[in-house]
CSV table of C-alpha atoms in Angstrom, one decimal:
chain,number,residue,atom,x,y,z
A,1,MET,CA,108.9,104.9,98.9
A,2,CYS,CA,107.0,106.3,101.5
A,3,GLY,CA,105.4,102.8,103.4
A,4,ALA,CA,107.6,100.3,102.0
A,5,CYS,CA,109.4,97.9,104.2
A,6,PHE,CA,113.2,96.9,104.8
A,7,ALA,CA,115.1,94.2,106.4
A,8,ILE,CA,118.3,96.1,108.0
A,9,ALA,CA,121.3,94.3,109.3
A,10,CYS,CA,124.3,96.0,110.8
A,11,ASP,CA,127.2,95.2,108.4
A,12,ALA,CA,129.6,93.4,111.2
A,13,GLY,CA,132.2,93.1,108.6
A,14,ARG,CA,132.4,97.2,108.7
A,15,SER,CA,131.7,98.0,112.1
A,16,GLN,CA,132.7,97.2,115.6
A,17,TRP,CA,129.3,98.3,116.7
A,18,CYS,CA,127.0,95.7,115.2
A,19,LYS,CA,125.5,93.6,118.0
A,20,PRO,CA,127.0,90.1,117.9
A,21,GLY,CA,124.7,87.4,116.1
A,22,ALA,CA,121.7,90.2,115.9
A,23,ALA,CA,119.2,89.0,113.1
A,24,SER,CA,117.9,92.0,110.7
A,25,VAL,CA,115.2,94.4,111.8
A,26,THR,CA,112.1,95.2,110.0
A,27,VAL,CA,111.3,99.1,109.3
A,28,THR,CA,108.6,100.7,107.5
A,29,ALA,CA,109.9,103.9,105.6
A,30,THR,CA,107.5,106.9,106.8
A,31,ASN,CA,109.7,109.8,105.6
A,32,LEU,CA,112.0,111.2,103.1
A,33,CYS,CA,114.9,113.0,103.5
A,34,PRO,CA,115.4,115.9,101.0
A,35,PRO,CA,118.7,116.5,99.4
A,36,ASN,CA,120.6,119.5,100.2
A,37,TRP,CA,122.4,120.5,97.2
A,38,ALA,CA,124.7,123.1,98.5
A,39,LEU,CA,126.6,120.0,100.2
A,40,PRO,CA,128.6,117.7,98.2
A,41,GLY,CA,127.2,114.4,97.3
A,42,ASP,CA,130.4,112.5,98.3
A,43,ALA,CA,131.1,113.7,102.0
A,44,GLY,CA,128.0,116.1,102.4
A,45,GLY,CA,124.7,115.7,103.8
A,46,TRP,CA,123.5,112.3,104.4
A,47,CYS,CA,120.2,113.0,102.1
A,48,ASN,CA,122.2,113.9,99.1
A,49,PRO,CA,122.7,111.1,96.4
A,50,PRO,CA,124.2,108.6,95.8
A,51,ARG,CA,123.9,108.2,99.6
A,52,ARG,CA,121.2,106.4,101.1
A,53,HIS,CA,120.5,106.2,104.9
A,54,PHE,CA,117.9,105.1,107.5
A,55,ASP,CA,117.4,107.2,110.7
A,56,MET,CA,115.8,104.2,112.7
A,57,SER,CA,113.8,104.4,115.9
A,58,GLN,CA,116.0,103.8,119.1
A,59,PRO,CA,114.4,100.3,119.7
A,60,ALA,CA,114.9,99.3,116.1
A,61,TRP,CA,118.5,100.5,116.0
A,62,GLU,CA,119.2,98.8,119.3
A,63,ALA,CA,118.3,95.5,118.0
A,64,ILE,CA,121.1,95.5,115.6
A,65,ALA,CA,123.9,97.9,116.8
A,66,VAL,CA,125.0,99.4,119.7
A,67,TYR,CA,123.2,102.6,120.5
A,68,ARG,CA,126.4,105.0,121.2
A,69,ALA,CA,127.8,104.3,117.9
A,70,GLY,CA,125.4,106.6,116.1
A,71,ILE,CA,126.3,105.6,112.4
A,72,VAL,CA,127.0,102.2,111.2
A,73,PRO,CA,127.2,100.5,107.7
A,74,VAL,CA,124.0,98.3,107.2
A,75,ASN,CA,122.7,95.9,104.6
A,76,TYR,CA,119.5,96.1,103.5
A,77,ARG,CA,116.6,95.0,101.0
A,78,ARG,CA,113.2,95.7,100.5
A,79,VAL,CA,110.7,93.1,102.1
A,80,PRO,CA,106.9,92.4,101.9
A,81,CYS,CA,104.9,94.7,104.7
A,82,ARG,CA,103.0,92.2,107.0
A,83,ARG,CA,100.2,94.1,108.6
A,84,ALA,CA,97.5,92.6,110.9
A,85,GLY,CA,94.1,93.9,110.0
A,86,GLY,CA,92.9,95.8,106.7
A,87,VAL,CA,93.7,99.0,105.4
A,88,ARG,CA,93.1,102.0,107.4
A,89,PHE,CA,91.6,105.3,106.0
A,90,THR,CA,91.5,108.4,108.3
A,91,VAL,CA,89.5,111.4,106.8
A,92,GLN,CA,90.7,114.6,107.6
A,93,GLY,CA,90.0,118.1,106.1
A,94,ARG,CA,86.9,119.7,105.4
A,95,SER,CA,83.8,120.1,103.0
A,96,TYR,CA,85.1,119.9,99.2
A,97,PHE,CA,88.8,118.8,100.6
A,98,GLU,CA,88.9,115.4,102.1
A,99,LEU,CA,92.7,114.6,103.2
A,100,VAL,CA,92.6,110.6,103.4
A,101,THR,CA,95.5,109.0,105.3
A,102,VAL,CA,96.1,105.6,104.1
A,103,ALA,CA,97.8,103.3,106.8
A,104,ASN,CA,98.3,99.8,107.6
A,105,VAL,CA,99.0,98.7,104.0
A,106,GLY,CA,100.4,95.3,103.5
A,107,GLY,CA,102.3,93.8,100.8
A,108,SER,CA,104.6,96.3,98.8
A,109,GLY,CA,103.3,99.0,101.5
A,110,VAL,CA,103.6,101.6,98.6
A,111,VAL,CA,100.3,103.1,97.6
A,112,ALA,CA,100.7,104.4,94.0
A,113,GLN,CA,97.0,105.4,93.1
A,114,ALA,CA,93.8,106.1,95.0
A,115,TRP,CA,90.5,106.7,94.0
A,116,VAL,CA,87.4,107.4,96.1
A,117,LYS,CA,83.6,106.6,95.5
A,118,GLY,CA,80.8,108.1,97.4
A,119,SER,CA,77.3,106.3,97.6
A,120,ALA,CA,76.1,109.0,95.2
A,121,THR,CA,79.1,109.4,92.7
A,122,GLY,CA,81.4,107.2,90.3
A,123,TRP,CA,84.9,106.5,90.9
A,124,MET,CA,87.0,109.8,91.2
A,125,ALA,CA,90.9,109.6,91.3
A,126,MET,CA,92.7,111.1,94.2
A,127,SER,CA,95.9,113.1,93.9
A,128,ARG,CA,98.6,112.5,96.5
A,129,ASN,CA,98.7,115.6,98.8
A,130,TRP,CA,102.3,114.3,100.5
A,131,GLY,CA,103.3,111.0,102.1
A,132,ALA,CA,100.3,108.6,102.6
A,133,ASN,CA,97.8,111.4,102.6
A,134,TRP,CA,95.5,111.4,99.3
A,135,GLN,CA,93.0,114.3,98.6
A,136,SER,CA,89.9,114.6,97.0
A,137,ASN,CA,88.1,118.1,96.2
A,138,ALA,CA,84.6,116.5,95.9
A,139,TYR,CA,81.7,117.0,98.2
A,140,LEU,CA,81.5,113.9,99.8
A,141,ASN,CA,79.5,114.7,103.1
A,142,GLY,CA,76.6,112.5,103.7
A,143,GLN,CA,77.5,109.9,101.4
A,144,GLY,CA,79.2,106.2,102.3
A,145,LEU,CA,82.6,105.7,101.0
A,146,SER,CA,84.2,103.5,99.2
A,147,PHE,CA,88.2,103.4,98.2
A,148,ARG,CA,90.2,101.4,95.5
A,149,LEU,CA,94.1,101.4,95.9
A,150,ARG,CA,96.7,100.5,93.5
A,151,ALA,CA,100.1,99.6,95.1
A,152,ASP,CA,103.6,100.1,93.0
A,153,ASP,CA,103.4,96.5,92.3
A,154,GLY,CA,100.3,96.7,90.4
A,155,ARG,CA,98.0,95.2,92.6
A,156,VAL,CA,94.8,96.5,93.5
A,157,VAL,CA,92.1,96.2,96.1
A,158,THR,CA,88.7,97.9,96.6
A,159,ALA,CA,87.4,98.5,100.1
A,160,TYR,CA,83.9,99.2,99.7
A,161,ASN,CA,81.5,101.1,101.9
A,162,VAL,CA,84.3,101.5,104.5
A,163,ALA,CA,82.9,104.8,105.9
A,164,PRO,CA,79.2,105.0,106.4
A,165,ALA,CA,77.0,107.8,105.3
A,166,GLY,CA,77.4,109.6,108.8
A,167,TRP,CA,81.2,109.6,108.6
A,168,TRP,CA,83.1,112.5,110.2
A,169,PHE,CA,86.4,114.3,109.8
A,170,GLY,CA,89.1,112.9,111.9
A,171,ALA,CA,87.8,109.6,112.4
A,172,THR,CA,89.6,106.4,111.3
A,173,TYR,CA,87.8,103.7,109.2
A,174,THR,CA,89.2,100.2,109.3
A,175,SER,CA,88.4,98.1,106.1
A,176,ASN,CA,88.5,94.3,105.5
A,177,VAL,CA,90.8,94.3,102.8
A,178,GLN,CA,94.5,94.1,102.4
A,179,PHE,CA,97.4,93.7,99.8
A,180,TYR,CA,98.0,90.0,100.4
C-alpha cells in the first residue's frame, strides 16, 4: 500500500502515553516492513502477520503520543490523500531503462498501473520496479513523455506532454492532473 494515507490516533484507553485531547495525524505509507518468518507471529517480529504497525516520523509521533513511550496502541483508518499541485514524475535510469518515480499522488494515493507514451510511440505498459518506481525498457530519448496512471480505486488520470522532448535523466516533471 505504498502511497496510501492513514489517519492515526493514539488509543488513550489502552495507553498512558497518549497526549490528552490529541487529534489524529495523517501519514503516508512510504515503505513496507518485510516479515521475518524465523520469528513467531504472536510475540515475534513487528512485521509478521497478523501484526500491523506504523513506524512514524518523530513530528508525527509527537502529535499523538509522548516520544519516550516508544510503542503505543493506535486506532487507524485509511483516508483520502490530500496533495497540493499535480502528480510528479522523476525520470531516472538510462537509455532503454527509464525508471520513473511517481509522487504527490492524491485520492487513494496508490498507483496500481502505469503507462508511458513517447511523442513517437503508442501507450506502453510500465512495470512496477519497487515502491513508487515504474520502469519502461523502451528507447524514449528525445521524445516528449505522457503518462497514464490507474489508482487502486480504479480512477484513471492522463498527464499529456509532462516531459518535453528535451527531458533529461534525474529531472522531475510536474503534471497538471490529480486524482480528485
